[in-house]
GROMACS .gro file of C-alpha atoms in nm:
model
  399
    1UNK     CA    1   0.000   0.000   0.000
    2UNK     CA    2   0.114   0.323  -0.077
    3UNK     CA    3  -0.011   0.707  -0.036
    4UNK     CA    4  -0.145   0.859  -0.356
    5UNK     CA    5  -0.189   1.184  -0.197
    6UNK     CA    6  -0.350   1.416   0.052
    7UNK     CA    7  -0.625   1.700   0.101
    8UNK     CA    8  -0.646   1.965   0.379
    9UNK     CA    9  -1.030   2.090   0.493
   10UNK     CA   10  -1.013   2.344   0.708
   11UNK     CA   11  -1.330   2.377   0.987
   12UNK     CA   12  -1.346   2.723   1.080
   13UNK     CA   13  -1.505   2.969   1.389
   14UNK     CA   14  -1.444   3.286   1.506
   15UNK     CA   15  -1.188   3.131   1.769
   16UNK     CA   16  -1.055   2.800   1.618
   17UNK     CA   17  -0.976   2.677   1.290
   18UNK     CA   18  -0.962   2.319   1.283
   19UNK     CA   19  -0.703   2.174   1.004
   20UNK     CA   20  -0.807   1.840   0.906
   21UNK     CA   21  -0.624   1.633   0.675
   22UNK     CA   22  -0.719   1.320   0.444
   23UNK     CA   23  -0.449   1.060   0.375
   24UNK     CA   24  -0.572   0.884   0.006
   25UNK     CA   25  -0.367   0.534  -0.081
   26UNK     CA   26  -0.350   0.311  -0.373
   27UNK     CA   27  -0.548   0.051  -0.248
   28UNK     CA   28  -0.922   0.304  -0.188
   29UNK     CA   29  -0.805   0.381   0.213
   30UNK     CA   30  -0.872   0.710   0.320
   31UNK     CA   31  -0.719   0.793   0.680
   32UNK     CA   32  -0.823   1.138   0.878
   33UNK     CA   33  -0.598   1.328   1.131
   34UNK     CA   34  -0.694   1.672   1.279
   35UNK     CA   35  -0.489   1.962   1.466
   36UNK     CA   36  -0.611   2.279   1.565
   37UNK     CA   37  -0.392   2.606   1.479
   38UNK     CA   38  -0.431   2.938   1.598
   39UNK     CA   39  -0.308   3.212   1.372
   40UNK     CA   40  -0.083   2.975   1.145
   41UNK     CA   41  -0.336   2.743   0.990
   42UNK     CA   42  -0.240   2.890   0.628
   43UNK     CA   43   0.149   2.810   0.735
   44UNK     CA   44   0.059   2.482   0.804
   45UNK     CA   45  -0.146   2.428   0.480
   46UNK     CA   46   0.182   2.558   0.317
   47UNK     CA   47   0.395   2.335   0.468
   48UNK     CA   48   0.158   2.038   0.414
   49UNK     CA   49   0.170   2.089   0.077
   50UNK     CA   50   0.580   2.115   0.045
   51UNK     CA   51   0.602   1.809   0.283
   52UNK     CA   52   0.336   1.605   0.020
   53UNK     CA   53   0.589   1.646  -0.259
   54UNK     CA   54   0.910   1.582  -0.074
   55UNK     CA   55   0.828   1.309   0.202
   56UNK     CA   56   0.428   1.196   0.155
   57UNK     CA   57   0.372   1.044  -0.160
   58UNK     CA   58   0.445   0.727  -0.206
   59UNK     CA   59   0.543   0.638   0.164
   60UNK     CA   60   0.382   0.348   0.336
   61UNK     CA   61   0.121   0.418   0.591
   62UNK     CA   62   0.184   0.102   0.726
   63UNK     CA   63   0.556   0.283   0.831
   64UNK     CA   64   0.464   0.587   0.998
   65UNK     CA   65   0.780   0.585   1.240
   66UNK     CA   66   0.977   0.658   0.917
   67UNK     CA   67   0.768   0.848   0.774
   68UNK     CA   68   0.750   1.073   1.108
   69UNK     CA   69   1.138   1.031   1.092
   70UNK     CA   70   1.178   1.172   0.745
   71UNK     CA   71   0.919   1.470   0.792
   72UNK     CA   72   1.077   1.548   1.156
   73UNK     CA   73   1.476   1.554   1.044
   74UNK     CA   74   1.471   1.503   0.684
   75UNK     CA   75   1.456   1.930   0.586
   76UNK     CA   76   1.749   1.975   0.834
   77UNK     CA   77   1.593   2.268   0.985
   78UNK     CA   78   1.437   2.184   1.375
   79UNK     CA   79   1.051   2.098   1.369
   80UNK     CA   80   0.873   2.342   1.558
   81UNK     CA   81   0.475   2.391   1.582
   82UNK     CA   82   0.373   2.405   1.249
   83UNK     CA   83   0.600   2.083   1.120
   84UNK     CA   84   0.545   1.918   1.435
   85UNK     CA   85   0.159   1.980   1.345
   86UNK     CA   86   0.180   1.874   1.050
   87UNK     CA   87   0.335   1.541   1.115
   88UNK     CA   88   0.043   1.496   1.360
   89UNK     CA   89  -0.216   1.523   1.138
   90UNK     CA   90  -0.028   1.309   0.876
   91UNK     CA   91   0.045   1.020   1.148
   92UNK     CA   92  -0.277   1.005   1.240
   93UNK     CA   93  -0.439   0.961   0.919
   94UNK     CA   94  -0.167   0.615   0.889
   95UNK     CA   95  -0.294   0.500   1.204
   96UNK     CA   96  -0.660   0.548   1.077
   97UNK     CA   97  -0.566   0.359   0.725
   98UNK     CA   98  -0.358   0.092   0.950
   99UNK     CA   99  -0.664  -0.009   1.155
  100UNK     CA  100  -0.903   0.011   0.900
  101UNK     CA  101  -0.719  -0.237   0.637
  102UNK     CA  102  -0.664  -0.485   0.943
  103UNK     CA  103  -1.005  -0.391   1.088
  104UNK     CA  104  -0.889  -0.332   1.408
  105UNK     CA  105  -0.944   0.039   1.590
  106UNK     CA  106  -0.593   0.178   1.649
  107UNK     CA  107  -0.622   0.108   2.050
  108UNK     CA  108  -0.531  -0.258   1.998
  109UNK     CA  109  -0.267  -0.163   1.720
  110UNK     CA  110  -0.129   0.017   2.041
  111UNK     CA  111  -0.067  -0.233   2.247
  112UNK     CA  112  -0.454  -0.332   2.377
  113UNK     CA  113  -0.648  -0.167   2.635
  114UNK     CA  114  -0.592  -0.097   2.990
  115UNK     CA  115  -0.897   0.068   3.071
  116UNK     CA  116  -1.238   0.073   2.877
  117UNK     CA  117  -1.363   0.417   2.935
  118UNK     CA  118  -1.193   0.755   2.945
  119UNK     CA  119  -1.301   1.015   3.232
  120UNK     CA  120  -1.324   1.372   3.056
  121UNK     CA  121  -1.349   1.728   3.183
  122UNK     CA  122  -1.553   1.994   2.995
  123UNK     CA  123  -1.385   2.289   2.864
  124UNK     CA  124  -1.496   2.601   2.669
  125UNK     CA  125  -1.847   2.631   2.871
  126UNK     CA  126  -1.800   2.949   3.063
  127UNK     CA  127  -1.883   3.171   2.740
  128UNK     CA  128  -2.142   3.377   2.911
  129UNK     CA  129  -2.194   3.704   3.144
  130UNK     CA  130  -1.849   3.638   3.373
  131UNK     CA  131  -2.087   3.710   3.721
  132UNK     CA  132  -2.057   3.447   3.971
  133UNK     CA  133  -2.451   3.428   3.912
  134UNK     CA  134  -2.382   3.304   3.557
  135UNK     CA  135  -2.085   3.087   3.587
  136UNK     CA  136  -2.306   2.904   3.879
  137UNK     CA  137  -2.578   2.831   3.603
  138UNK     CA  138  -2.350   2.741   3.322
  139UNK     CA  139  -2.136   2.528   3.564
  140UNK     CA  140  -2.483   2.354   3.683
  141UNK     CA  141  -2.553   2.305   3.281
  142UNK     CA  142  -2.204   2.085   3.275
  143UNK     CA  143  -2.333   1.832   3.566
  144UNK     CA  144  -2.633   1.821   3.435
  145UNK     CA  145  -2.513   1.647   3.062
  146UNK     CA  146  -2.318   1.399   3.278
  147UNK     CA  147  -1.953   1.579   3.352
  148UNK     CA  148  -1.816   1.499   3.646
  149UNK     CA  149  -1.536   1.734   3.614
  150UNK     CA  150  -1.489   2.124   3.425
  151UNK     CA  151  -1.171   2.365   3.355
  152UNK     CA  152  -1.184   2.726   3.457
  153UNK     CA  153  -0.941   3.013   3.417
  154UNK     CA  154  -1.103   3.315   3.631
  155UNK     CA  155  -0.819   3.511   3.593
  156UNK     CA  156  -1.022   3.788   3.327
  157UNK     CA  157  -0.663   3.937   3.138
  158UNK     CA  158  -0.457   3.940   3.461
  159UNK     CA  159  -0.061   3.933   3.334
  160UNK     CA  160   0.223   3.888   3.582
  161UNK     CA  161   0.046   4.030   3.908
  162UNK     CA  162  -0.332   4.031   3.980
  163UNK     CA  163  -0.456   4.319   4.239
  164UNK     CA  164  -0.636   4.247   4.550
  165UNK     CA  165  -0.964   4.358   4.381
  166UNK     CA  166  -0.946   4.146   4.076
  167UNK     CA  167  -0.835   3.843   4.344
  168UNK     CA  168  -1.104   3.872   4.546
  169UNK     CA  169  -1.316   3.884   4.185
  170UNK     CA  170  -1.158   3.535   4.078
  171UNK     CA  171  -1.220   3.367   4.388
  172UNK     CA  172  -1.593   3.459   4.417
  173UNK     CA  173  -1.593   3.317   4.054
  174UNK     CA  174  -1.469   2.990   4.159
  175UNK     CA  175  -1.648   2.982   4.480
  176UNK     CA  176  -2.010   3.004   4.297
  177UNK     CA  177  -1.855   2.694   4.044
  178UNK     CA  178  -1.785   2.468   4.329
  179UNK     CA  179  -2.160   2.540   4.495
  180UNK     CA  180  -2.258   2.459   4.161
  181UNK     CA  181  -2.066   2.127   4.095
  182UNK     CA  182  -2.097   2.011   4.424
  183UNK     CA  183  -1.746   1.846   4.638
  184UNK     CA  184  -1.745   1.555   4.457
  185UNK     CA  185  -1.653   1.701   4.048
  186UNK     CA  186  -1.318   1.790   3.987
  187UNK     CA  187  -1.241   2.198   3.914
  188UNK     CA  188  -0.957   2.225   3.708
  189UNK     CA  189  -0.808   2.593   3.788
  190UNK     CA  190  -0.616   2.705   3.437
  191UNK     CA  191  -0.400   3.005   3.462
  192UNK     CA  192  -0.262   3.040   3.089
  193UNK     CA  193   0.055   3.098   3.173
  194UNK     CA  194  -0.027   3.448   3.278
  195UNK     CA  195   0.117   3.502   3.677
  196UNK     CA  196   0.448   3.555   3.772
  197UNK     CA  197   0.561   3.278   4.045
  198UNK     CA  198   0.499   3.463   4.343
  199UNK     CA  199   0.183   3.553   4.208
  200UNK     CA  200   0.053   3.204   4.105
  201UNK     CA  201   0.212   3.076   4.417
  202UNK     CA  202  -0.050   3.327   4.634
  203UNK     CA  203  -0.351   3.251   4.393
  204UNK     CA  204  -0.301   2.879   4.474
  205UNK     CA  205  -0.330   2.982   4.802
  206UNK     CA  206  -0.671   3.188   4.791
  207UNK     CA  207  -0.781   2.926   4.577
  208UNK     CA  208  -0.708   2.616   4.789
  209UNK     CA  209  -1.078   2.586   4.989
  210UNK     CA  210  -1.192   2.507   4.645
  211UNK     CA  211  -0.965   2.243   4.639
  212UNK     CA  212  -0.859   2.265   4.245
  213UNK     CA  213  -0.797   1.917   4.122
  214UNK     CA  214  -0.451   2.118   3.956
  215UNK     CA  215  -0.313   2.429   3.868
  216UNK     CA  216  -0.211   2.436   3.530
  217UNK     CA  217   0.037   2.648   3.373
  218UNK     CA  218   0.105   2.896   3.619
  219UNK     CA  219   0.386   3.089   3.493
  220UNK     CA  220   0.473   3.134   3.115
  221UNK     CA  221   0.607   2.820   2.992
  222UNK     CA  222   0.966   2.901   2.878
  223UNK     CA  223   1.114   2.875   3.219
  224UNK     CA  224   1.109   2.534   3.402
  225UNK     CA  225   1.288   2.719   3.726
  226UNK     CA  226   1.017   2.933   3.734
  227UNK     CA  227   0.754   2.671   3.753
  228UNK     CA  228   0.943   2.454   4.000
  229UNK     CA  229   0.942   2.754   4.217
  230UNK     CA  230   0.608   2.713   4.264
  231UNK     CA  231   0.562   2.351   4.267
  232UNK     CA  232   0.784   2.395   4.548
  233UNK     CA  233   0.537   2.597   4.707
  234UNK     CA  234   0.197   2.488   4.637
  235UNK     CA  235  -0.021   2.183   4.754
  236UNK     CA  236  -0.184   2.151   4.418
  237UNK     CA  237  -0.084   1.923   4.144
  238UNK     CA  238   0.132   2.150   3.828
  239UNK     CA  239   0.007   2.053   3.525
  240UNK     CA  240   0.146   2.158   3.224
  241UNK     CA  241   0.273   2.076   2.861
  242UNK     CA  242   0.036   2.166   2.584
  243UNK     CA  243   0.280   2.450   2.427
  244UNK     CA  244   0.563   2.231   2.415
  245UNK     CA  245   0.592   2.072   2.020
  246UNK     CA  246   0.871   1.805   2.072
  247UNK     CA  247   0.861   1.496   2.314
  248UNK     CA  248   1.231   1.529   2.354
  249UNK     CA  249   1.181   1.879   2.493
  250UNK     CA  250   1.018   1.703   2.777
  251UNK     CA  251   1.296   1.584   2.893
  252UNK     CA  252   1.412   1.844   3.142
  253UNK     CA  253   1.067   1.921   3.233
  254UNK     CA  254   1.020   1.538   3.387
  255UNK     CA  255   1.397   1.592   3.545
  256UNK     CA  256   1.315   1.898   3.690
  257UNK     CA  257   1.008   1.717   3.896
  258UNK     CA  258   0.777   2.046   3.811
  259UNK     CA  259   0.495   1.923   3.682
  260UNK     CA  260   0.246   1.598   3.865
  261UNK     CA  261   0.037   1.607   3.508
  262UNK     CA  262   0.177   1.625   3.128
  263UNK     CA  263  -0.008   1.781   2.920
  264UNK     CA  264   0.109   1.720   2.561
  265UNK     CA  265  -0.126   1.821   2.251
  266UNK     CA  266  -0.150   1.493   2.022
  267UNK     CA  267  -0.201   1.732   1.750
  268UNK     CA  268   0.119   1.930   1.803
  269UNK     CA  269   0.351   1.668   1.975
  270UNK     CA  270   0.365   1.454   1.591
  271UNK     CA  271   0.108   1.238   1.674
  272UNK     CA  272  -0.053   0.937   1.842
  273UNK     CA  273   0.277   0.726   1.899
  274UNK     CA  274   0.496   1.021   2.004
  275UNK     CA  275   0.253   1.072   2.286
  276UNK     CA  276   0.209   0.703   2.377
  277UNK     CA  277   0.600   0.709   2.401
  278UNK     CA  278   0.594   1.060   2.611
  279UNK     CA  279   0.325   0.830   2.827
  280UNK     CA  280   0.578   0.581   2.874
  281UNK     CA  281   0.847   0.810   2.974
  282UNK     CA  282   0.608   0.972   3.196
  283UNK     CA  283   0.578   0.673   3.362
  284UNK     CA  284   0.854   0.619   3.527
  285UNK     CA  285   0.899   0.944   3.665
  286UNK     CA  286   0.546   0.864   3.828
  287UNK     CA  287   0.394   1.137   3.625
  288UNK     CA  288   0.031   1.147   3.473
  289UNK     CA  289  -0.076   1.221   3.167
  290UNK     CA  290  -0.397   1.471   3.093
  291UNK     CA  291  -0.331   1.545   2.673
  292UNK     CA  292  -0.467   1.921   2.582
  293UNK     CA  293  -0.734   1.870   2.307
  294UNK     CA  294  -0.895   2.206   2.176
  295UNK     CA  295  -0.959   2.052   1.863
  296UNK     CA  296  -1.289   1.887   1.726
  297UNK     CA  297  -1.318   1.501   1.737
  298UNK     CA  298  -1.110   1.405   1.467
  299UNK     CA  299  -0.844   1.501   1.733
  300UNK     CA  300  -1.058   1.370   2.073
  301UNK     CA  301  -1.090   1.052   1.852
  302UNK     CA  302  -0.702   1.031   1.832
  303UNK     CA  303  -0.614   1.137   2.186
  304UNK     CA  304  -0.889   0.878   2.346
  305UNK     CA  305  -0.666   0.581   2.127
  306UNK     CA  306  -0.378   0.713   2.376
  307UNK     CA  307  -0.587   0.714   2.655
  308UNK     CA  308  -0.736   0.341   2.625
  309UNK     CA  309  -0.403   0.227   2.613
  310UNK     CA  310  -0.177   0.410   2.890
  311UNK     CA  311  -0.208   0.329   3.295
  312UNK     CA  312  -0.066   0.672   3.360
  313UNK     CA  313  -0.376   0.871   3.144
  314UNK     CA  314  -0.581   1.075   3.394
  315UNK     CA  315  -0.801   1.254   3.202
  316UNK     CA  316  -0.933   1.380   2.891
  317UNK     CA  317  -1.017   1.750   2.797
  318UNK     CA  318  -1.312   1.831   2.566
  319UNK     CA  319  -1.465   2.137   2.410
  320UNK     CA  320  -1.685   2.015   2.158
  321UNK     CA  321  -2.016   2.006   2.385
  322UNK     CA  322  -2.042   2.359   2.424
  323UNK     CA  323  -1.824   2.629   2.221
  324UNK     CA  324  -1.919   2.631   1.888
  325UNK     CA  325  -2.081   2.255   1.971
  326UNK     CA  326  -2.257   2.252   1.605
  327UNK     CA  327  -1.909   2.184   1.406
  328UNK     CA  328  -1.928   1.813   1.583
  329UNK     CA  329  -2.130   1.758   1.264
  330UNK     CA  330  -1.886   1.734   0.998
  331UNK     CA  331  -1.752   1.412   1.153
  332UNK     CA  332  -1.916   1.096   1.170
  333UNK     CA  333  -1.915   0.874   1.463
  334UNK     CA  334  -1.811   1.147   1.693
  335UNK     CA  335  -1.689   1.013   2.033
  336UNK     CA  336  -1.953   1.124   2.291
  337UNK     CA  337  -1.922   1.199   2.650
  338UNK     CA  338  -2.171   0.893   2.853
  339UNK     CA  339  -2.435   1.096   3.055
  340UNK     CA  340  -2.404   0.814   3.328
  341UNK     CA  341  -2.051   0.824   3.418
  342UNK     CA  342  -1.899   1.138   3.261
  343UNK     CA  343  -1.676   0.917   3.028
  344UNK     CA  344  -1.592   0.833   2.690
  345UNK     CA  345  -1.613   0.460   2.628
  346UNK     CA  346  -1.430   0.238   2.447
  347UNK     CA  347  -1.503   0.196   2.073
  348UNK     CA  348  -1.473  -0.140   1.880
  349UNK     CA  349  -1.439   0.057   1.557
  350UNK     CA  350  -1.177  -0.010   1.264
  351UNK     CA  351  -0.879   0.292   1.316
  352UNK     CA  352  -0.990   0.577   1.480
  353UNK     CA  353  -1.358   0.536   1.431
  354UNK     CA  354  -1.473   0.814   1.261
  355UNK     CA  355  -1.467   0.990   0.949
  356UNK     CA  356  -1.494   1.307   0.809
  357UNK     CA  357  -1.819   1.483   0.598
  358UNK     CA  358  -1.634   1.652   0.382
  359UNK     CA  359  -1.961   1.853   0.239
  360UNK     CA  360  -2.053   1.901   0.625
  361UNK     CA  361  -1.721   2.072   0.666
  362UNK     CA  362  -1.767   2.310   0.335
  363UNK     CA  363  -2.059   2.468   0.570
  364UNK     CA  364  -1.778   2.639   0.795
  365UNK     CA  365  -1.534   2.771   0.628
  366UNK     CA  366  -1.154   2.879   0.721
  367UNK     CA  367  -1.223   3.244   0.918
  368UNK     CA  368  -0.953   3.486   1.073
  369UNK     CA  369  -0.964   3.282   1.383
  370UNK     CA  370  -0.858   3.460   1.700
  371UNK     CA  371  -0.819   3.374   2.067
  372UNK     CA  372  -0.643   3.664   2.262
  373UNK     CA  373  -0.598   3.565   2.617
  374UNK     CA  374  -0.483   3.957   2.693
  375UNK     CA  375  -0.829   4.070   2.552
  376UNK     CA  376  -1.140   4.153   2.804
  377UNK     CA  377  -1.373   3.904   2.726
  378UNK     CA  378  -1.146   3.663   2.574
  379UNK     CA  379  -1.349   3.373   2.779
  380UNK     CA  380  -1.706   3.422   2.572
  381UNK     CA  381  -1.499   3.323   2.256
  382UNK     CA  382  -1.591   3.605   2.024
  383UNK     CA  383  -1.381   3.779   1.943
  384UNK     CA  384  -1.416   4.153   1.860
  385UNK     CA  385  -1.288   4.363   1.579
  386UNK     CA  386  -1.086   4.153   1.409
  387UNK     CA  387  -1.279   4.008   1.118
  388UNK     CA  388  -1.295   3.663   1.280
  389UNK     CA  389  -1.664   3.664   1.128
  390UNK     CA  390  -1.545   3.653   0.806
  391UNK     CA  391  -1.529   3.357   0.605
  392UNK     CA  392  -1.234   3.285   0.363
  393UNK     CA  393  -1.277   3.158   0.033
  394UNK     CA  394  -1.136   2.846  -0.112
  395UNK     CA  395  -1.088   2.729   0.262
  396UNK     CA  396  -1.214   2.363   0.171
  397UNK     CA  397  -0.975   2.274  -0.111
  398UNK     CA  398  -0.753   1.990  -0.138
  399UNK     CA  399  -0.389   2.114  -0.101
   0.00000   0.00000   0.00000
C-alpha cells in the first residue's frame, strides 16, 4: 500500500480553525488526522503541501515511524509547531488507514487496552456574562449532561500580578462553580501561563478551599525554574505541557520534577505514537498524563486511542459540547461523552472510528480565527474587531 496523496479541509469559527487532513492510498483507504492552529493554519497548509511532494507520496502508511522520521529531520531545519503539526495530522491519518485495512481500531494496534472508558473534563463552557450568578448556572448546565469534572481560568486578562480587587473577583468566581458542581466534580483551575511565580504561588493559596484538582500552567512556559518555584510551594498538582511541540523537549521538564500532570497536545507533539511514548516516559517518573485537546473530534478521537491504552492517562479534555458545539457535525461517529458516568467509552471501531463529511465541513469555512488571552472578554470566545466573522474563500480545497 502506498499514499497517492493528501487533502487539507479546514473547519473554521471565530476562535478556532480546525485543520483536518485526508491521507488517500492506492489501495481506496482514506485515513483522517486533525490539529487545531491558531493564527498559522495557512502556514501549516503551506507546509503540508511542500512536505506532500518531498516526504508523503508514495510512503507506506503502514511505516509511519519513518515516515515521522523523514518529515521530523529530513529538511534539516528543527521541527517546531507548524512541522510538528503537521506530522500529527499526517500520522494520524496512517494510524486510521492501519486499523481500518486490518479492521482493528488503532487502541489494539497500540498495544490493547488498559482501561475501557476515558473520564473527561468539559472545557470552553464558561462563554457567558463572567458574574458568579452566571458561571453558577452554566457550571450547573455541565453536571447536568453527565460531567463529572470542568476547567476554569477566572483570571479575566490578569498578566504577571493580579490586584487584590481582581483576586477577590476570581475567587468569588470559583467559589459560585464549586456550589454549583458540588465536592465531589473535579475543578480544574487554568492560569494560561499568565502570573508571575509569586503571584501564582498566592492565587493557589486563595484558591485552595476550592480544592482545584490542579493548577495548570502557572507561569509562562519558557522557564522550568520558574515553575518549580512554585511547585515547590503549592499543595496543588502543576500541570502543564500543551505548548511544548517536541517529546524530547520534555525531557528536562520530567527531570526537573515540576509538573504531577503532562499535558502534551497529540495534534502538536507529531502524533498518536509520540505521545504514547511521552506516556511511557512519563511513567517512570510517576507522572500522569492529561493530553490538551482544543480541537474537534477528529483530534478527541485520536487522543482517546492514547488514553485506552496508557495506565498513567488521567483525564481527557473536551470542548466540543459547548463552544461552537454545532461543528461536531462534519464528523461521523463522533466520540460522545456517557451521561451516566462522565466518560468516553471504548469503541470497537476499525482505526480511529470516525470519518470526516467533507460537504458538512464546506458549511464552515476557514475564518480569521482569533483567541487573545490579553483581551477583556477573551473567555465568551468572540472575538471583537478583528474580522474573525469573516469567512475565507477556497478554505475547503484539497492542497
Amino acid at each position: 500500500m502506498r499514499i497517492t496523496g493528501i487533502s487539507t479541509h479546514v473547519v473554521g469559527t471565530p476562535w478556532r480553525n480546525l485543520t483536518y487532513v485526508q491521507v488517500h492510498t492506492d489501495e481506496g483507504i482514506t485515513g483522517v488526522g486533525e490539529t487545531r492552529m491558531l493564527g498559522r493554519t495557512d502556514a501549516l497548509t503551506g507546509y503540508l503541501r511542500e512536505a506532500e511532494a518531498n516526504h508523503i507520496l508514495g510512503s507506506d502508511p503502514f511505516a509511519a515511524e519513518d515516515l515521522v522520521r523523514r518529515m521530523k529531520y529530513g529538511d534539516y531545519g528543527r521541527a517546531g509547531e507548524i512541522v510538528m503539526s503537521g506530522i500529527a495530522v499526517v500520522e494520524m491519518a496512517c494510524w486510521d488507514i492501519k486499523g481500518k485495512a486490518l479492521g482493528v481500531p488503532v487502541w489494539q494496534l497500540l498495544g490493547g487496552r488498559v482501561t475501557d472508558r476515558v473520564k473527561a473534563y468539559a472545557n470552553g463552557w464558561y462563554t457567558t456574562e463572567r458574574t458568579p450568578e452566571a458561571y453558577h448556572k452554566a457550571a450547573q448546565g455541565v453536571m447536568a449532561r453527565g460531567y463529572r469534572a470542568l476547567k476554569i481560568d477566572p483570571f479575566g486578562t490578569g498578566h504577571l500580578e493580579l490586584d487584590h480587587e481582581q483576586t477577590c473577583y476570581a475567587v468569588s468566581l470559583i467559589e459560585a462553580v464549586r456550589d454549583a458542581i458540588g465536592p465531589d466534580a473535579e475543578l480544574m483551575l487554568e492560569m494560561h501561563g499568565r502570573f508571575s511565580p509569586a503571584t501564582a504561588v498566592r492565587l493557589a493559596r486563595e484558591m485552595a478551599p476550592f480544592r482545584p484538582a490542579w493548577l495548570e500552567e502557572p507561569v509562562p512556559p519558557e522557564n522550568l525554574k520558574a515553575l518549580a518555584k512554585v511547585a515547590a510551594k503549592v499543595d496543588v498538582p502543576v500541570a502543564t505541557g500543551e505548548r511544548i511541540h517536541d517529546r524530547i523537549e520534555f525531557r528536562e521538564l520530567l527531570e526537573s520534577q515540576a509538573a504531577d500532570i503532562l499535558q502534551p497536545d497529540v495534534g502538536h507533539l507529531g502524533g498518536i505514537w509520540e505521545t504514547r511514548k511521552l506516556a511511557a516516559t512519563a511513567e517512570t517518573h510517576y507522572t500522569l498524563v492529561a493530553p490538551h485537546n482544543v480541537g474537534g473530534s477528529v483530534l478527541t478521537a485520536a487522543s482517546l486511542q492514547v488514553g485506552f491504552t496508557t495506565p498513567n492517562f488521567k483525564i481527557l479534555e473536551h470542548f466540543n459540547d459547548f463552544a461552537d458545539a454545532e461543528i461536531k457535525k462534519v464528523v461521523r461517529g463522533a466520540p460522545q461523552v456517557d451521561p451516566e458516568d462522565g466518560c468516553f467509552h471504548l469503541s470497537h471501531a476499525p482505526g480511529l472510528g470516525v470519518e470526516l463529511d467533507i460537504e458538512a465541513a464546506a458549511e464552515f469555512p476557514q475564518q480569521q480565527a482569533r483567541f487573545d488571552l490579553w483581551a477583556e472578554g477573551w473567555e465568551t470566545r468572540r472575538p471583537k474587531g478583528t474580522g474573525g466573522d469573516t469567512g475565507r474563500a477556497g478554505s475547503g480545497g484539497g492542497a
